[in-house]
mmCIF file of C-alpha atoms in Angstrom:
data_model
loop_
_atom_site.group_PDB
_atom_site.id
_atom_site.type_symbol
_atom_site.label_atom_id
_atom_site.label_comp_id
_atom_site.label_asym_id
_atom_site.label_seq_id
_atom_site.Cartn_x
_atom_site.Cartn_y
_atom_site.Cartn_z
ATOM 1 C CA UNK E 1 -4.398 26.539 -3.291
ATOM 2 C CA UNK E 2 -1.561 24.630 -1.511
ATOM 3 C CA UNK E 3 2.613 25.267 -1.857
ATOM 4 C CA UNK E 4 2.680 22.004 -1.805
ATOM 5 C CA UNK E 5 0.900 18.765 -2.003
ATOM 6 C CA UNK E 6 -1.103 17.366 1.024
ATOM 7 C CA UNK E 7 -2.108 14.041 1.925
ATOM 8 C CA UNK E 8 -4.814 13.025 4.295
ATOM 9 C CA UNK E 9 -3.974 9.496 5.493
ATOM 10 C CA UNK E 10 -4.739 6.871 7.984
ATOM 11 C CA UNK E 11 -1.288 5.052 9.040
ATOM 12 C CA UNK E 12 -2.659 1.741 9.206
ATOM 13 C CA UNK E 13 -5.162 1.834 6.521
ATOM 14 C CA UNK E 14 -3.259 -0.284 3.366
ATOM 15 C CA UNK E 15 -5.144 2.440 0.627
ATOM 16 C CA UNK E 16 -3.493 4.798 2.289
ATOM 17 C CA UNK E 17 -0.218 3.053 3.026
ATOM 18 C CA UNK E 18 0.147 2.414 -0.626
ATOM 19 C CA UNK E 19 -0.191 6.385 -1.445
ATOM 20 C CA UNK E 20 2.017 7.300 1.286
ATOM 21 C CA UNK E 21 4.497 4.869 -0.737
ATOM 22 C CA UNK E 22 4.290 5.427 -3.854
ATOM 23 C CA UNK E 23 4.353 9.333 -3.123
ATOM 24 C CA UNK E 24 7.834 8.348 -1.199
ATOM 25 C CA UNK E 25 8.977 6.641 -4.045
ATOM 26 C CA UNK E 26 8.527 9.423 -6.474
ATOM 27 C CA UNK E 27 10.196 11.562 -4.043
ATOM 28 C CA UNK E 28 6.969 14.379 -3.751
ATOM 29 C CA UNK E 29 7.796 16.775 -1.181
ATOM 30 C CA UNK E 30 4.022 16.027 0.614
ATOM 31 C CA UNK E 31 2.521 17.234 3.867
ATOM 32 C CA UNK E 32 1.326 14.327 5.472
ATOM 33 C CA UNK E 33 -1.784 14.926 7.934
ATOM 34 C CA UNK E 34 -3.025 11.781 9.501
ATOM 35 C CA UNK E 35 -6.592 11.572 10.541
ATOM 36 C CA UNK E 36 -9.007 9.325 11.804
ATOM 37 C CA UNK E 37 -10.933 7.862 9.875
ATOM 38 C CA UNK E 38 -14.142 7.654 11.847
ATOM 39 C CA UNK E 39 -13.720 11.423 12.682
ATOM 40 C CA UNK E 40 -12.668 13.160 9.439
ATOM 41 C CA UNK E 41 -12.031 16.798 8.747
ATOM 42 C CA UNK E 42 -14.742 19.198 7.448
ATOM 43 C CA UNK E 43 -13.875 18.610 3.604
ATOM 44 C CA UNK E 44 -11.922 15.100 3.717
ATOM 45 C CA UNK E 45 -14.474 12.260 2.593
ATOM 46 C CA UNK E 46 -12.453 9.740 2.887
ATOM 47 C CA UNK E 47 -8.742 8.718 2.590
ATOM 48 C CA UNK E 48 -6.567 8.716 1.387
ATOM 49 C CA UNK E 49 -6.973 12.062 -0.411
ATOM 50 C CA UNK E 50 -4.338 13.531 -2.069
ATOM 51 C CA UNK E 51 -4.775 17.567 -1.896
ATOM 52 C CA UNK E 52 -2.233 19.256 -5.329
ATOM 53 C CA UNK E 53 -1.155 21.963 -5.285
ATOM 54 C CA UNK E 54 -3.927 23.521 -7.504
ATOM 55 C CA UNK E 55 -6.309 22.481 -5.461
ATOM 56 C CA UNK E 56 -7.330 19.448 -7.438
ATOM 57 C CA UNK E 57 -8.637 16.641 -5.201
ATOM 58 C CA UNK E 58 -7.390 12.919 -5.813
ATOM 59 C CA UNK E 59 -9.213 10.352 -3.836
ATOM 60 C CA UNK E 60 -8.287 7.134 -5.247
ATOM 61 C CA UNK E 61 -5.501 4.991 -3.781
ATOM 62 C CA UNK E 62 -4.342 3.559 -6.991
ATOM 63 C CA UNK E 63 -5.111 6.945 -8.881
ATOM 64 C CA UNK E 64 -2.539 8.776 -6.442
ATOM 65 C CA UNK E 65 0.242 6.189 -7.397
ATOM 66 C CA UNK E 66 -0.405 7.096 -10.751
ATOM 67 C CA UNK E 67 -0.129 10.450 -10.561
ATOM 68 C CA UNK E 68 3.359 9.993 -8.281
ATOM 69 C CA UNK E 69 5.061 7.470 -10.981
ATOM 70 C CA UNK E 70 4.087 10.138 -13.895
ATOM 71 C CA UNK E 71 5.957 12.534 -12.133
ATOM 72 C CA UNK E 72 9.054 10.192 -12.018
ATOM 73 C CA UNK E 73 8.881 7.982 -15.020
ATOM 74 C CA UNK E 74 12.679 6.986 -14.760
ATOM 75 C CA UNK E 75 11.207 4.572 -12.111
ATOM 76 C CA UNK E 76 9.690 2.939 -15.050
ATOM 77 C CA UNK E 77 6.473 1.927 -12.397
ATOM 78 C CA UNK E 78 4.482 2.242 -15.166
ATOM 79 C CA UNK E 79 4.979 0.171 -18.279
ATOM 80 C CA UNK E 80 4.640 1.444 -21.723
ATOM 81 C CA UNK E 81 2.677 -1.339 -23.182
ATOM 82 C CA UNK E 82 -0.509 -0.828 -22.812
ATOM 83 C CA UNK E 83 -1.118 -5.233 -22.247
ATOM 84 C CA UNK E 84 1.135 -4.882 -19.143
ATOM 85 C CA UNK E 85 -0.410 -1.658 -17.832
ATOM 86 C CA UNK E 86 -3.877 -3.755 -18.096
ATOM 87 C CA UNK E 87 -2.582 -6.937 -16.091
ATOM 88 C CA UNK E 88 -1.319 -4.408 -13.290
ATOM 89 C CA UNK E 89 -4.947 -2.970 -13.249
ATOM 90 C CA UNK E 90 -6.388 -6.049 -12.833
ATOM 91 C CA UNK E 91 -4.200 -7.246 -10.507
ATOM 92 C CA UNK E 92 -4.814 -4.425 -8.162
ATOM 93 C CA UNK E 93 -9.010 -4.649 -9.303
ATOM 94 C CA UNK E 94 -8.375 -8.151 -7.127
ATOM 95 C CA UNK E 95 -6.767 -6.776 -4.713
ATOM 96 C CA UNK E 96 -8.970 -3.629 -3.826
ATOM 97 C CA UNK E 97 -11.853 -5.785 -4.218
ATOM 98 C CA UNK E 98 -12.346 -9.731 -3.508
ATOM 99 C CA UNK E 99 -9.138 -10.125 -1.523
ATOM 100 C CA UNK E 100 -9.405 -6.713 0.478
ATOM 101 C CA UNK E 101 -12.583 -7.614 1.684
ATOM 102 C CA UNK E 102 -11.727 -11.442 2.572
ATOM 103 C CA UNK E 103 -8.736 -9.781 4.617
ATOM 104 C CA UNK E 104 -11.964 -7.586 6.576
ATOM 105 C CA UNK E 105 -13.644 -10.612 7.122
ATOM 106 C CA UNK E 106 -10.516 -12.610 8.423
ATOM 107 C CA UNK E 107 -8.673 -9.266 10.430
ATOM 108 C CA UNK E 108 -12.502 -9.257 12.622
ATOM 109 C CA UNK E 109 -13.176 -12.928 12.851
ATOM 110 C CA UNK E 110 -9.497 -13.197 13.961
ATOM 111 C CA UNK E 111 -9.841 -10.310 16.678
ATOM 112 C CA UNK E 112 -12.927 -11.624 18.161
ATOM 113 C CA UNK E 113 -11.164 -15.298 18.223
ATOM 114 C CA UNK E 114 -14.028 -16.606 15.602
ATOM 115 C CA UNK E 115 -14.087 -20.347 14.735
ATOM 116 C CA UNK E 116 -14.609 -18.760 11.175
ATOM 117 C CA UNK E 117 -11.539 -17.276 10.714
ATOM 118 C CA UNK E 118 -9.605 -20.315 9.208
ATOM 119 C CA UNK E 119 -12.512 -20.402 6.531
ATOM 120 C CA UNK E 120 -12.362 -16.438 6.058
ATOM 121 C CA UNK E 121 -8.291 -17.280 5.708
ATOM 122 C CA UNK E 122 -9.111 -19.863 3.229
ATOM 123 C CA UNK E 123 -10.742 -17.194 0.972
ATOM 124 C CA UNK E 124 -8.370 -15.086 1.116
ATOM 125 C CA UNK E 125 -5.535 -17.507 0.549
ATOM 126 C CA UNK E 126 -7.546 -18.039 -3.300
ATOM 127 C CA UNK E 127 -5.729 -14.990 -4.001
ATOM 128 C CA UNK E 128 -2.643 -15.150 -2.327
ATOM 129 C CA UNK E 129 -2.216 -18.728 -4.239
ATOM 130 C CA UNK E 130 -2.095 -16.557 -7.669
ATOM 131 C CA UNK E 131 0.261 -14.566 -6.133
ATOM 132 C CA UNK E 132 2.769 -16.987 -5.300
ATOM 133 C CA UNK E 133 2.076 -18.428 -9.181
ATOM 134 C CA UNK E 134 3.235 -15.179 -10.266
ATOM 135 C CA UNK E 135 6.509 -14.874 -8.102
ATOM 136 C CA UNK E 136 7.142 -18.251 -8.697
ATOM 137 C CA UNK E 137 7.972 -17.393 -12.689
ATOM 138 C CA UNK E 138 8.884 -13.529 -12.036
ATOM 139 C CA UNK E 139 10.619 -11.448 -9.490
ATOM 140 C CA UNK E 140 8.157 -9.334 -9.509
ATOM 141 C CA UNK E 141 4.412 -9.159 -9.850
ATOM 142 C CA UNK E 142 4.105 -8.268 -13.424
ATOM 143 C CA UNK E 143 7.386 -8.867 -14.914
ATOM 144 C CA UNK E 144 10.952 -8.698 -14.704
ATOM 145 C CA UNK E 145 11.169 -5.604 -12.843
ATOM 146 C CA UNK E 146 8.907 -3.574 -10.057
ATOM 147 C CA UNK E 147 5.907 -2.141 -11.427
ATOM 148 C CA UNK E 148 3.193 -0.305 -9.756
ATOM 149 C CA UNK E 149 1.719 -3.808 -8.781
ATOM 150 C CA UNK E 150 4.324 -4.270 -6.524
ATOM 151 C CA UNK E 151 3.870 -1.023 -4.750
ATOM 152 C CA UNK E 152 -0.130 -1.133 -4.752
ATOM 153 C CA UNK E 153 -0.388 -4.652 -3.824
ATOM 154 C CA UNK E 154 2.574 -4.377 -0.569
ATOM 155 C CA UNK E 155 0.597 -2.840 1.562
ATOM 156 C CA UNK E 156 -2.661 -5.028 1.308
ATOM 157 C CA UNK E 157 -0.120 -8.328 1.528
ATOM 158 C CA UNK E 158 1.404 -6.321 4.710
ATOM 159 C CA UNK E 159 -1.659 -6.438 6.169
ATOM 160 C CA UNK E 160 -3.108 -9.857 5.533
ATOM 161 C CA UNK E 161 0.010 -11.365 6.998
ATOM 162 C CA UNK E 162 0.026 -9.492 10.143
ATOM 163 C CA UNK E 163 -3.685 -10.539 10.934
ATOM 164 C CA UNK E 164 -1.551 -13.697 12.110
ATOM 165 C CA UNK E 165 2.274 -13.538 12.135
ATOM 166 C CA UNK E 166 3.162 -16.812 13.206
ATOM 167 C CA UNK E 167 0.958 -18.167 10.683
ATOM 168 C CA UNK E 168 2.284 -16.750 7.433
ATOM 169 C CA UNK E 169 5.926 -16.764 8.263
ATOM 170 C CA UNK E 170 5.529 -20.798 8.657
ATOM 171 C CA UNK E 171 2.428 -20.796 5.427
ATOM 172 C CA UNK E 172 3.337 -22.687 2.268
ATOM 173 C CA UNK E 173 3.755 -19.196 -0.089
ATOM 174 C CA UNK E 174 7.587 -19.099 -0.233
ATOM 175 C CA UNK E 175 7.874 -16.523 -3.087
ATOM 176 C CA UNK E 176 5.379 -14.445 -1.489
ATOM 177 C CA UNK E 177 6.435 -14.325 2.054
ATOM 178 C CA UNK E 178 10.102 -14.048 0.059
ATOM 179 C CA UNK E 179 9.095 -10.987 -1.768
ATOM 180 C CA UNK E 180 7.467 -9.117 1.055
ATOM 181 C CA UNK E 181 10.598 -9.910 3.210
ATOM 182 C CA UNK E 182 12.512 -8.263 0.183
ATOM 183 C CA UNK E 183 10.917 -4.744 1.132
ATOM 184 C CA UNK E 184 11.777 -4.775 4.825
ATOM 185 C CA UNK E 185 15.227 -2.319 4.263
ATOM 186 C CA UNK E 186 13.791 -0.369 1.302
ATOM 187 C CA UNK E 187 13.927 3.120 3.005
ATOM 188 C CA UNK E 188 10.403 4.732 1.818
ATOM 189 C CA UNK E 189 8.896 1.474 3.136
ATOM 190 C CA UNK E 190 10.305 2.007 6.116
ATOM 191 C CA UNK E 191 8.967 5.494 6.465
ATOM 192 C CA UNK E 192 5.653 4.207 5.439
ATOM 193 C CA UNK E 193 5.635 1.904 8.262
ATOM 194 C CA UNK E 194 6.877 4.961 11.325
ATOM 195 C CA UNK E 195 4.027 6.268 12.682
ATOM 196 C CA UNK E 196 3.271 9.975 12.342
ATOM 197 C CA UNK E 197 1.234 11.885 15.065
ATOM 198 C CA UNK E 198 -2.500 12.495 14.543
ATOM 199 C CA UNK E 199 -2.940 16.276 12.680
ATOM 200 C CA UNK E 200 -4.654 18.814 14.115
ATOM 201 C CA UNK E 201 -4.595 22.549 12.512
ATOM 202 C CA UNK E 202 -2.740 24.235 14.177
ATOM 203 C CA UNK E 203 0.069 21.649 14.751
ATOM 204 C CA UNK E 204 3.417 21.849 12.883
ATOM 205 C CA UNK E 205 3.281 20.588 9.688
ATOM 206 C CA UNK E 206 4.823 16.736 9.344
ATOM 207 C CA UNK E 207 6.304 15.875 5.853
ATOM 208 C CA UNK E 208 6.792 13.049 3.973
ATOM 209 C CA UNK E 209 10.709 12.861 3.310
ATOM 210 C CA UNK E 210 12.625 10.093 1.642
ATOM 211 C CA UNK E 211 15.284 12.029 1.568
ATOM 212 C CA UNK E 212 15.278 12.335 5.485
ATOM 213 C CA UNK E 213 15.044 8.873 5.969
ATOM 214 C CA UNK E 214 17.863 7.513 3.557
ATOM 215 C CA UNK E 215 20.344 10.173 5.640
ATOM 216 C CA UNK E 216 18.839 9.069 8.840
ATOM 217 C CA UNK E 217 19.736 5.109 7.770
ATOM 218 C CA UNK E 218 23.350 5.867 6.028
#
């Protein structure tokens, strides 16, 4: 058993981005040991994995969020109504799935300077369209007000658009490129976004802090 929680994470890795976040958010005092992927610990599968305290294992990116917004449910991340907690899990079904993987295909074709890449952009940009539908009658997502399909779907957005900078901040989704630029001071995003050094065992422990940051931007 742990004191407290621990999360194995890979800074640039969106899953794990968007547990490092939502954990933030909820303002869980977390030790935060970043790992390879490619060259895990004895014990660590995969990650994000999100080590309680009782020793209970989570290692779903989307599961972790929910467990962080349960233990804060002032934040209201998590709607009541069961209609709107089923549109945010489809949402991020889309996301995890179909889009994550047309972001793979562009991020490599894109690094390698592919001729594909516009066409493994265009697939991706199926979903990003139904995005910018979204914003275009809502703030947020799902809704009037943030929901956990805001903070699981940041990350993966984050990503596509720095595949090719130049390209989205000129590219015809206004609300979306609008709402992204809308969580640029928000202080646990900011955290999420500092890089952390690699863990090893018997390093010093690194936290995640919210706390720490907000004083460190006042």
């Amino acid at each position: 058993m742990t004191a407290v929680c621990v999360l194995y994470s890979s800074f640039s890795d969106p899953h794990s981005m968007r547990a490092r976040f939502a954990l933030l958010l909820a303002g869980i005092h977390c030790e935060l040991r970043e790992v390879d992927p490619a060259n895990l610990p004895t014990a660590v599968t995969t990650v994000p994995l999100l080590q309680l305290p009782s020793g209970k294992l989570v290692d779903d990116s989307f599961a972790i969020t929910q467990w962080a917004s349960a233990r804060r449910p002032q934040l209201g991340l998590w709607p009541a109504v069961r209609v709107r907690q089923q549109s945010i899990e489809n949402l991020v079904a889309i996301i995890d799935g179909p889009f994550a993987n047309a972001c793979r295909l562009y991020a490599s074709a894109t690094a390698a300077r592919l001729p594909t890449a516009m066409n493994r952009r265009s697939d991706a940009e199926i979903f990003l369209a139904q995005l910018e539908a979204r914003l275009a009658r809502k703030p947020f997502l799902v809704g009037d007000e943030e929901t956990l399909a805001d903070i699981a779907v940041l990350p993966f957005i984050y990503w596509f658009a720095d595949i090719d900078r130049t390209w989205f901040d000129i590219s015809p989704y206004r609300q979306l490129r609008a709402w992204l630029v809308s969580y640029r001071d928000n202080a646990e995003w900011q955290q999420v976004l500092r890089c952390s050094p690699r863990w090893r065992p018997d390093a010093m422990p690194v936290f995640l802090d919210a706390s720490a940051t907000r004083a460190a931007s006042a």
